[in-house]
Coordinates of C-alpha atoms in Angstrom, one line a residue:
M29 CA 11.9 105.9 -38.7
A30 CA 9.0 103.8 -37.3
I31 CA 10.6 103.2 -34.4
H32 CA 11.8 106.7 -33.7
Y33 CA 8.4 108.0 -34.6
R34 CA 7.0 105.3 -32.1
N35 CA 9.1 106.7 -29.3
Q36 CA 7.9 109.9 -29.9
D37 CA 4.5 108.8 -29.5
R38 CA 3.6 109.6 -33.5
N39 CA 1.9 106.5 -33.7
R40 CA -0.1 107.1 -36.8
E41 CA 3.3 108.2 -38.9
A42 CA 5.3 105.5 -37.5
V43 CA 2.6 103.2 -38.9
L44 CA 2.8 104.9 -42.1
A45 CA 6.6 104.4 -42.2
C46 CA 6.0 100.6 -41.4
D47 CA 3.6 100.8 -44.3
E48 CA 6.7 102.4 -46.8
A49 CA 9.0 99.9 -45.8
I50 CA 6.4 97.1 -46.5
R51 CA 5.3 98.3 -49.7
H52 CA 8.9 98.2 -51.0
Y53 CA 9.9 94.9 -48.9
P54 CA 6.8 92.7 -48.2
D55 CA 9.0 90.0 -47.0
Y56 CA 10.6 92.3 -44.5
A57 CA 9.6 90.7 -41.2
D58 CA 10.9 93.5 -39.2
A59 CA 8.4 96.3 -40.5
W60 CA 5.6 93.6 -39.8
L61 CA 6.7 93.3 -36.3
E62 CA 7.3 96.9 -35.6
R63 CA 3.9 97.3 -37.3
G64 CA 2.0 95.3 -34.8
A65 CA 4.0 96.6 -32.0
I66 CA 2.4 100.4 -32.6
L67 CA -0.9 99.1 -33.5
A68 CA -0.9 97.3 -30.3
A69 CA -0.3 99.8 -28.3
G70 CA -2.8 102.3 -29.8
G71 CA -5.1 99.5 -28.9
S72 CA -6.1 98.4 -33.2
S73 CA -5.9 94.9 -31.5
A74 CA -7.1 93.3 -34.7
M75 CA -4.6 94.7 -37.1
A76 CA -2.1 94.5 -35.0
R77 CA -3.0 90.7 -34.5
E78 CA -2.4 90.3 -38.2
S79 CA 0.9 92.1 -38.4
F80 CA 2.0 89.6 -35.8
A81 CA 1.1 86.7 -37.6
K82 CA 2.7 88.0 -40.9
A83 CA 5.9 88.1 -38.6
A84 CA 5.6 84.9 -37.5
Q85 CA 4.9 83.5 -40.8
L86 CA 7.9 85.2 -42.5
A87 CA 10.3 84.5 -39.1
P88 CA 8.8 81.6 -37.4
H89 CA 12.1 82.0 -35.2
N90 CA 11.3 85.4 -34.1
P91 CA 10.2 84.9 -30.2
S92 CA 8.9 88.7 -30.3
A93 CA 6.2 87.8 -33.1
H94 CA 5.1 85.1 -31.0
A95 CA 5.1 86.9 -27.9
G96 CA 2.8 90.0 -29.4
L97 CA 0.5 87.4 -30.7
A98 CA 0.3 85.8 -26.9
S99 CA -0.1 88.9 -25.3
L100 CA -3.3 90.3 -27.4
A101 CA -4.5 87.1 -26.2
A102 CA -3.6 87.7 -22.7
R103 CA -5.2 90.9 -22.9
E104 CA -8.2 89.5 -24.3
G105 CA -8.9 86.8 -22.0
D106 CA -7.7 84.0 -24.6
A107 CA -5.4 81.9 -22.2
E108 CA -5.0 78.8 -24.4
T109 CA -4.1 81.1 -27.3
A110 CA -1.6 83.3 -25.3
R111 CA -0.3 80.4 -23.5
E112 CA 0.5 78.5 -27.2
H113 CA 1.9 81.5 -28.3
A114 CA 4.2 82.3 -25.0
Q115 CA 5.6 79.0 -25.1
R116 CA 6.8 78.9 -28.3
A117 CA 8.4 82.6 -28.0
L118 CA 9.5 81.3 -24.7
A119 CA 11.1 78.3 -26.2
I120 CA 13.4 80.4 -28.7
D121 CA 13.9 82.7 -25.6
P122 CA 13.6 81.6 -22.3
T123 CA 13.9 85.2 -20.4
H124 CA 11.5 87.1 -23.3
A125 CA 10.0 89.6 -21.3
V126 CA 6.8 90.0 -22.9
A127 CA 6.2 86.3 -23.3
T128 CA 6.7 85.5 -19.6
N129 CA 4.0 88.4 -18.8
A130 CA 1.8 86.8 -21.4
L131 CA 2.1 83.7 -20.1
A132 CA 1.5 84.7 -16.6
G133 CA -1.5 86.6 -17.6
A134 CA -3.0 83.4 -19.1
E135 CA -2.3 81.5 -15.9
L136 CA -3.9 84.0 -13.3
R137 CA -7.0 84.0 -16.0
S138 CA -7.2 80.3 -15.7
G139 CA -7.4 80.1 -12.3
A140 CA -3.5 79.4 -11.4
P141 CA -2.4 82.3 -9.7
E142 CA 0.4 80.9 -8.0
K143 CA 2.1 79.6 -11.6
A144 CA 1.7 83.3 -12.4
R145 CA 3.5 84.6 -9.3
A146 CA 6.4 81.9 -9.9
L147 CA 6.8 83.3 -13.2
L148 CA 6.4 86.8 -12.1
E149 CA 9.1 86.6 -9.3
T150 CA 11.5 85.4 -11.8
L151 CA 10.8 88.3 -14.3
I152 CA 10.8 91.4 -12.1
P153 CA 14.0 91.2 -10.4
R154 CA 15.6 90.7 -14.1
L155 CA 14.3 94.1 -15.2
N156 CA 16.6 96.3 -13.8
Y157 CA 14.9 100.0 -14.8
P158 CA 11.2 101.3 -15.8
S159 CA 9.9 99.8 -19.0
L160 CA 6.6 99.1 -19.9
E161 CA 7.5 95.0 -19.4
R162 CA 8.4 96.0 -15.3
S163 CA 5.3 98.4 -14.8
F164 CA 3.0 95.2 -16.5
A165 CA 4.4 92.9 -14.4
H166 CA 4.2 94.8 -11.2
S167 CA 0.3 95.4 -12.0
Q168 CA 0.1 91.3 -13.1
M169 CA 1.4 91.0 -9.7
G170 CA -1.0 93.0 -8.2
D171 CA -3.5 91.0 -9.4
V172 CA -1.8 88.1 -8.0
C173 CA -2.0 89.4 -4.6
H174 CA -5.5 90.2 -5.2
H175 CA -6.7 87.0 -5.8
K176 CA -4.4 85.9 -2.7
S177 CA -6.3 88.5 -0.5
D178 CA -3.0 89.9 0.0
H179 CA -4.3 93.5 -0.5
A180 CA -1.5 94.9 1.1
G181 CA 0.9 93.4 -1.6
A182 CA -1.6 94.4 -4.1
F183 CA -1.6 97.9 -3.5
R184 CA 2.5 97.9 -3.3
H185 CA 3.0 96.4 -6.4
F186 CA -0.1 98.7 -8.4
S187 CA 2.1 101.5 -7.0
A188 CA 5.4 99.9 -8.9
S189 CA 3.7 99.9 -12.0
N190 CA 1.9 103.1 -11.9
A191 CA 5.2 104.4 -10.8
D192 CA 7.3 102.7 -13.5
F193 CA 4.8 104.2 -16.0
A194 CA 4.9 107.6 -14.8
A195 CA 8.7 107.6 -15.0
I196 CA 8.7 106.1 -18.9
Y197 CA 6.3 108.7 -20.1
E198 CA 6.3 112.0 -17.4
N199 CA 9.2 113.7 -19.2
R200 CA 7.3 113.2 -22.5
T201 CA 4.6 115.6 -22.1
T202 CA 6.9 118.6 -20.4
G203 CA 5.3 121.8 -21.6
N204 CA 2.3 120.6 -22.7
L205 CA -0.9 121.1 -20.1
D206 CA -1.8 117.7 -18.3
N207 CA -5.4 116.5 -18.5
R208 CA -6.5 117.8 -15.6
A209 CA -5.1 121.2 -15.9
F210 CA -6.9 120.9 -19.6
V211 CA -10.5 120.1 -18.3
E212 CA -9.4 123.0 -15.5
A213 CA -9.0 125.2 -18.6
L214 CA -12.2 124.2 -20.1
L215 CA -14.2 124.9 -17.1
T216 CA -12.9 128.4 -16.8
G217 CA -13.5 128.8 -20.4
L218 CA -17.1 127.5 -20.4
A219 CA -18.3 129.4 -17.6
P220 CA -18.2 133.1 -18.5
I221 CA -19.7 132.4 -22.0
H222 CA -23.5 133.3 -22.0
E223 CA -26.0 130.5 -22.4
G224 CA -27.7 131.9 -24.8
A225 CA -24.8 131.2 -27.3
W226 CA -25.2 127.8 -27.2
Q227 CA -28.6 127.5 -27.9
K228 CA -29.7 125.7 -31.3
T229 CA -29.7 127.8 -34.5
N230 CA -29.7 124.4 -37.4
D231 CA -28.6 120.9 -37.2
D232 CA -28.1 121.0 -40.7
Q233 CA -26.0 117.7 -40.7
P234 CA -24.3 116.2 -44.0
A235 CA -25.9 113.2 -46.1
H236 CA -23.2 110.5 -44.6
A237 CA -24.1 111.4 -41.0
A238 CA -26.1 108.6 -39.3
Q239 CA -29.6 108.5 -38.8
R240 CA -29.4 108.7 -35.1
H241 CA -26.7 109.6 -32.9
V242 CA -25.5 108.8 -29.7
F243 CA -22.3 110.2 -27.5
L244 CA -21.3 107.8 -24.4
I245 CA -19.3 109.5 -21.9
G246 CA -18.6 109.3 -18.4
Y247 CA -14.9 108.8 -16.7
P248 CA -12.9 105.2 -18.0
R249 CA -13.9 102.6 -15.8
S250 CA -17.4 103.2 -15.4
G251 CA -19.1 100.7 -17.7
T252 CA -18.7 102.7 -21.1
T253 CA -17.2 99.8 -22.6
L254 CA -20.4 97.4 -21.4
V255 CA -23.1 100.0 -22.7
E256 CA -21.3 100.3 -26.0
N257 CA -21.0 96.9 -27.1
I258 CA -24.7 96.4 -25.7
L259 CA -25.8 98.9 -28.1
A260 CA -24.0 97.7 -30.5
S261 CA -25.8 94.3 -30.5
L262 CA -29.2 95.7 -31.5
P263 CA -29.4 95.5 -35.4
G264 CA -28.3 98.9 -37.5
V265 CA -26.2 100.4 -34.7
A266 CA -22.3 101.2 -35.5
A267 CA -19.8 101.9 -32.5
L268 CA -16.6 103.1 -32.4
E269 CA -14.6 103.6 -29.0
E270 CA -12.0 106.3 -28.0
R271 CA -11.5 107.9 -31.1
P272 CA -10.8 111.7 -32.2
T273 CA -13.7 112.4 -33.8
L274 CA -14.0 115.7 -33.5
Y275 CA -10.1 116.1 -34.3
D276 CA -10.7 119.3 -36.4
A277 CA -12.6 121.1 -34.0
D278 CA -9.7 120.3 -30.8
I279 CA -7.0 121.7 -33.1
E280 CA -8.5 124.6 -33.7
F281 CA -10.5 125.9 -30.8
I282 CA -9.0 124.0 -27.3
V283 CA -5.0 123.7 -28.2
G284 CA -2.2 125.7 -26.0
N285 CA -2.4 127.4 -22.7
A286 CA -5.4 127.7 -20.7
S287 CA -5.9 131.3 -21.7
Q288 CA -5.9 130.2 -25.4
I289 CA -8.3 127.2 -24.9
A290 CA -10.9 129.6 -23.1
E291 CA -10.7 132.2 -25.8
G292 CA -10.9 129.6 -28.2
L293 CA -14.3 128.4 -26.5
K294 CA -15.0 131.3 -26.8
R295 CA -14.5 131.9 -31.0
F296 CA -16.2 128.3 -31.2
S297 CA -19.5 130.1 -29.4
E298 CA -19.7 132.4 -32.0
L299 CA -19.2 130.3 -35.3
D300 CA -21.9 130.9 -37.8
A301 CA -24.0 128.3 -39.7
S302 CA -21.4 127.9 -42.0
D303 CA -18.6 127.4 -40.0
L304 CA -20.7 124.9 -38.3
A305 CA -21.3 123.0 -41.1
Q306 CA -17.6 123.0 -41.9
Y307 CA -16.8 120.9 -38.7
R308 CA -19.8 118.7 -38.9
K309 CA -18.7 117.5 -42.3
A310 CA -15.0 117.0 -40.9
Y311 CA -16.5 115.0 -37.6
W312 CA -18.9 112.8 -40.2
D313 CA -15.5 112.6 -42.5
K314 CA -13.5 111.1 -39.7
V315 CA -16.5 108.5 -38.7
V316 CA -16.6 106.9 -41.8
A317 CA -12.9 107.4 -42.7
S318 CA -12.9 104.6 -39.4
V319 CA -14.9 102.1 -41.0
V320 CA -18.7 103.3 -39.7
P321 CA -20.9 102.8 -42.9
A322 CA -22.1 106.1 -44.3
G323 CA -25.6 106.8 -43.3
S324 CA -25.9 104.1 -40.1
P325 CA -29.3 104.2 -38.7
C326 CA -27.4 104.9 -35.5
F327 CA -23.8 105.7 -34.5
V328 CA -22.6 105.6 -31.2
D329 CA -19.5 107.7 -30.7
M330 CA -17.8 106.4 -27.3
D331 CA -15.2 107.8 -25.1
P332 CA -15.5 108.4 -21.6
L333 CA -13.4 111.9 -21.5
K334 CA -15.6 113.4 -24.2
A335 CA -17.1 115.2 -21.6
T336 CA -14.3 117.7 -22.4
R337 CA -16.2 118.3 -26.0
L338 CA -19.5 119.1 -24.6
P339 CA -19.3 122.4 -26.2
F340 CA -19.0 121.0 -29.4
I341 CA -21.3 118.5 -29.3
A342 CA -24.4 120.9 -28.1
R343 CA -23.7 123.6 -31.5
L344 CA -22.3 120.7 -33.7
F345 CA -24.9 117.7 -32.7
P346 CA -28.0 119.6 -31.1
D347 CA -30.4 116.5 -31.7
A348 CA -27.7 114.0 -30.6
R349 CA -28.4 111.7 -27.5
I350 CA -26.1 111.8 -24.4
L351 CA -25.7 108.8 -22.8
V352 CA -23.6 109.5 -19.4
M353 CA -22.4 106.5 -17.1
R354 CA -22.1 107.2 -13.3
R355 CA -20.3 104.4 -11.0
D356 CA -19.5 104.8 -7.2
P357 CA -16.7 107.0 -7.7
R358 CA -14.4 104.8 -5.2
D359 CA -14.6 102.1 -7.7
V360 CA -14.1 104.4 -10.7
V361 CA -11.1 105.5 -9.2
W362 CA -9.6 102.4 -7.6
S363 CA -10.3 100.6 -10.8
C364 CA -8.3 103.4 -13.1
F365 CA -5.3 103.4 -10.1
R366 CA -5.2 99.6 -10.4
T367 CA -5.7 99.5 -14.6
N368 CA -2.3 98.8 -16.6
F369 CA -3.5 101.4 -19.2
A370 CA -2.0 102.4 -23.2
M371 CA -0.3 105.9 -22.6
S372 CA -2.9 108.4 -23.6
S373 CA -3.6 112.2 -22.8
G374 CA -5.5 111.1 -19.9
T375 CA -3.7 108.0 -18.4
L376 CA -0.8 109.9 -16.3
E377 CA -3.7 111.1 -14.5
Y378 CA -4.3 107.3 -12.9
T379 CA -0.5 107.1 -11.4
S380 CA -1.8 107.9 -7.6
L381 CA -4.9 107.7 -6.1
E382 CA -4.6 111.3 -5.1
R383 CA -4.0 112.4 -9.0
T384 CA -7.0 109.7 -10.2
A385 CA -9.2 111.6 -7.4
L386 CA -8.6 115.1 -8.5
H387 CA -8.8 114.3 -11.8
Y388 CA -12.2 112.6 -11.5
D389 CA -13.5 115.8 -9.3
A390 CA -12.1 118.1 -12.5
L391 CA -14.4 116.2 -15.1
M392 CA -17.2 115.6 -12.9
R393 CA -17.3 119.4 -12.5
L394 CA -17.0 120.0 -15.9
T395 CA -19.5 117.8 -16.6
E396 CA -22.1 119.1 -14.4
L397 CA -21.3 122.6 -15.5
A398 CA -21.9 121.7 -19.4
L399 CA -25.1 119.7 -18.5
Q400 CA -26.3 122.7 -16.9
R401 CA -25.4 125.4 -19.3
L402 CA -25.8 123.2 -22.6
P403 CA -28.8 122.2 -24.4
V404 CA -28.1 119.0 -24.7
N405 CA -30.4 116.2 -24.1
A406 CA -28.8 113.3 -21.6
H407 CA -30.0 110.3 -19.7
F408 CA -27.8 109.1 -16.7
V409 CA -26.5 105.1 -16.8
H410 CA -25.9 104.0 -13.0
Y411 CA -23.6 101.1 -13.8
H412 CA -24.7 99.4 -10.0
R413 CA -28.4 99.3 -11.5
L414 CA -27.1 98.0 -14.8
V415 CA -25.6 95.1 -14.0
Q416 CA -28.2 94.1 -11.2
D417 CA -31.3 94.8 -13.2
F418 CA -30.2 94.6 -16.7
E419 CA -33.5 94.6 -18.8
T420 CA -35.0 97.5 -17.1
E421 CA -31.7 99.7 -17.4
T422 CA -31.5 98.6 -21.2
K423 CA -35.0 98.8 -22.0
A424 CA -34.9 102.4 -20.9
M425 CA -31.3 103.6 -22.6
C426 CA -33.2 102.3 -25.6
S427 CA -36.1 104.0 -25.5
F428 CA -33.9 107.2 -24.8
V429 CA -31.9 106.6 -28.1
G430 CA -34.9 105.5 -30.3
L431 CA -33.9 102.0 -30.7
E432 CA -36.1 98.9 -30.2
W433 CA -34.5 97.2 -27.4
S434 CA -34.6 92.9 -28.1
E435 CA -32.8 89.7 -26.3
A436 CA -29.8 90.4 -28.8
V437 CA -28.5 93.4 -26.3
R438 CA -28.0 89.9 -24.1
D439 CA -25.4 89.1 -26.6
F440 CA -22.9 92.0 -25.7
D441 CA -20.0 89.6 -24.6
R442 CA -20.0 88.1 -27.9
T443 CA -20.3 91.3 -30.1
A444 CA -17.5 92.6 -28.3
T445 CA -15.5 89.6 -29.2
K446 CA -16.3 89.8 -32.9
R447 CA -15.9 93.7 -33.1
G448 CA -12.4 93.8 -31.2
V449 CA -12.5 96.0 -27.9
S450 CA -9.3 98.3 -27.8
T451 CA -9.9 99.6 -24.3
A452 CA -8.8 98.1 -20.7
S453 CA -11.9 96.5 -20.4
V454 CA -11.7 93.9 -23.0
A455 CA -11.1 90.9 -20.5
Q456 CA -14.1 92.2 -18.1
V457 CA -17.0 92.9 -21.3
N458 CA -15.5 89.7 -22.9
R459 CA -16.6 87.7 -20.3
G460 CA -20.7 88.8 -20.0
L461 CA -22.4 90.2 -17.4
Y462 CA -20.9 90.4 -13.6
D463 CA -21.4 92.5 -11.0
G464 CA -18.2 94.5 -10.0
T465 CA -19.6 96.9 -7.5
R466 CA -17.8 98.0 -4.4
Q467 CA -14.3 96.0 -5.4
W468 CA -12.7 99.3 -3.8
E469 CA -14.0 97.9 0.0
P470 CA -10.5 95.7 0.5
Y471 CA -8.3 98.6 -0.1
A472 CA -10.4 101.5 2.0
Q473 CA -7.4 102.0 3.7
Y474 CA -5.3 103.4 1.1
L475 CA -8.6 105.4 -0.1
E476 CA -9.1 107.4 3.2
P477 CA -7.0 110.4 2.2
V478 CA -9.0 110.9 -1.5
L479 CA -12.2 110.6 0.4
P480 CA -12.5 114.6 1.0
I481 CA -12.0 114.5 -2.7
L482 CA -14.9 112.5 -3.8
E483 CA -17.5 112.7 -1.1
P484 CA -19.4 115.7 -3.2
W485 CA -19.8 113.1 -5.7
L486 CA -20.7 110.2 -3.3
V487 CA -23.5 112.0 -2.2
K488 CA -24.8 113.7 -5.4
F489 CA -24.8 110.2 -7.2
G490 CA -26.6 108.5 -4.2
Y491 CA -23.6 105.9 -2.8
E492 CA -23.1 105.5 1.1
I493 CA -20.0 107.1 2.6

């Protein structure tokens, strides 16, 4: 039953099915293994690691348990652990795709791209139909080519990776709005609502609300994970990454087709104080259930796509601070295209450069409209300034949020390692501060067709064209 739920992307029910099986049969290694696979796919790395380790303990000759541990370690940049478990898995099954991918990742991160290439060149031809294993293998081969300055080869493999990802998941979303259409529906719904509907009426937060409240938004690959862990390094700051904390409002007001979403936004704008209090409480219930201490001194809700929820934020949390990440749109679009994401409501939008650019444009238009129309308190954080003048920019952030700056912000990489990071930026943020600007330049010829879409944002955000 758990596998059935996982194949339908019903991960919560899949985990619960595994938990039920484990409750009755605590030594059932396959249930632990399946639980690890589900949690890993959903980004819950720490719990996935515990499940894979339990499966490996119960069934030490099961290659998939060691491969799962290897894959998590490779993803987090722990090449030594990845290599150890991958080799254990491959000693049992020399053809194991997950273990081979993990070992290739370990070699790549250890500065041995030719070893990674050799592994991937034997793996990819064996995988003769679209699969997550083949998609990831192509993605890693793209990284190998990039490392060797073979930019044409890198683009070819990144494209193949995205084609496999789309082939696996595209049909599963049939009948639903894709994420860009969802963003456009929110734009259509927000535009005609009178600005007075969003004015602050009250901010009666429940007793378990945080004392300071921050939303960190922007776009995937814009630096939100970096900033989240910078802030989480300060005393008293709790943070969550990419959780559906506004789920109750979501399912009531912004589901269905475009007209239903527009009508839902209008209904939300007309809620009275008692209704708003209900949705505020539901939000904080979700936050505390995610192991954030009730009444925390400061809570950071990090989700780069949560600009889509700015209408909710404006009315439910009028005193919250909004940090908006900005990064060169070319770097953002290229990075989304080349990154191997887990499946979510938005990641199908990154399977071609054109599709990524169009989605980026839609979200930026929504963000700009929301920031103009809604009474929210926002501060812009520019990635290039942050990495090039770290102290000045982090002091400005802390001042805006109302936190006392300290040298602890420099320990964000250790914070990330300790907390665990479930976003695709885990390996980057775990290795400390580095300047990732202008990564798009070797691929300028491939970005050229989408520059007309991105040009307005390059101008607005102050980047050279």
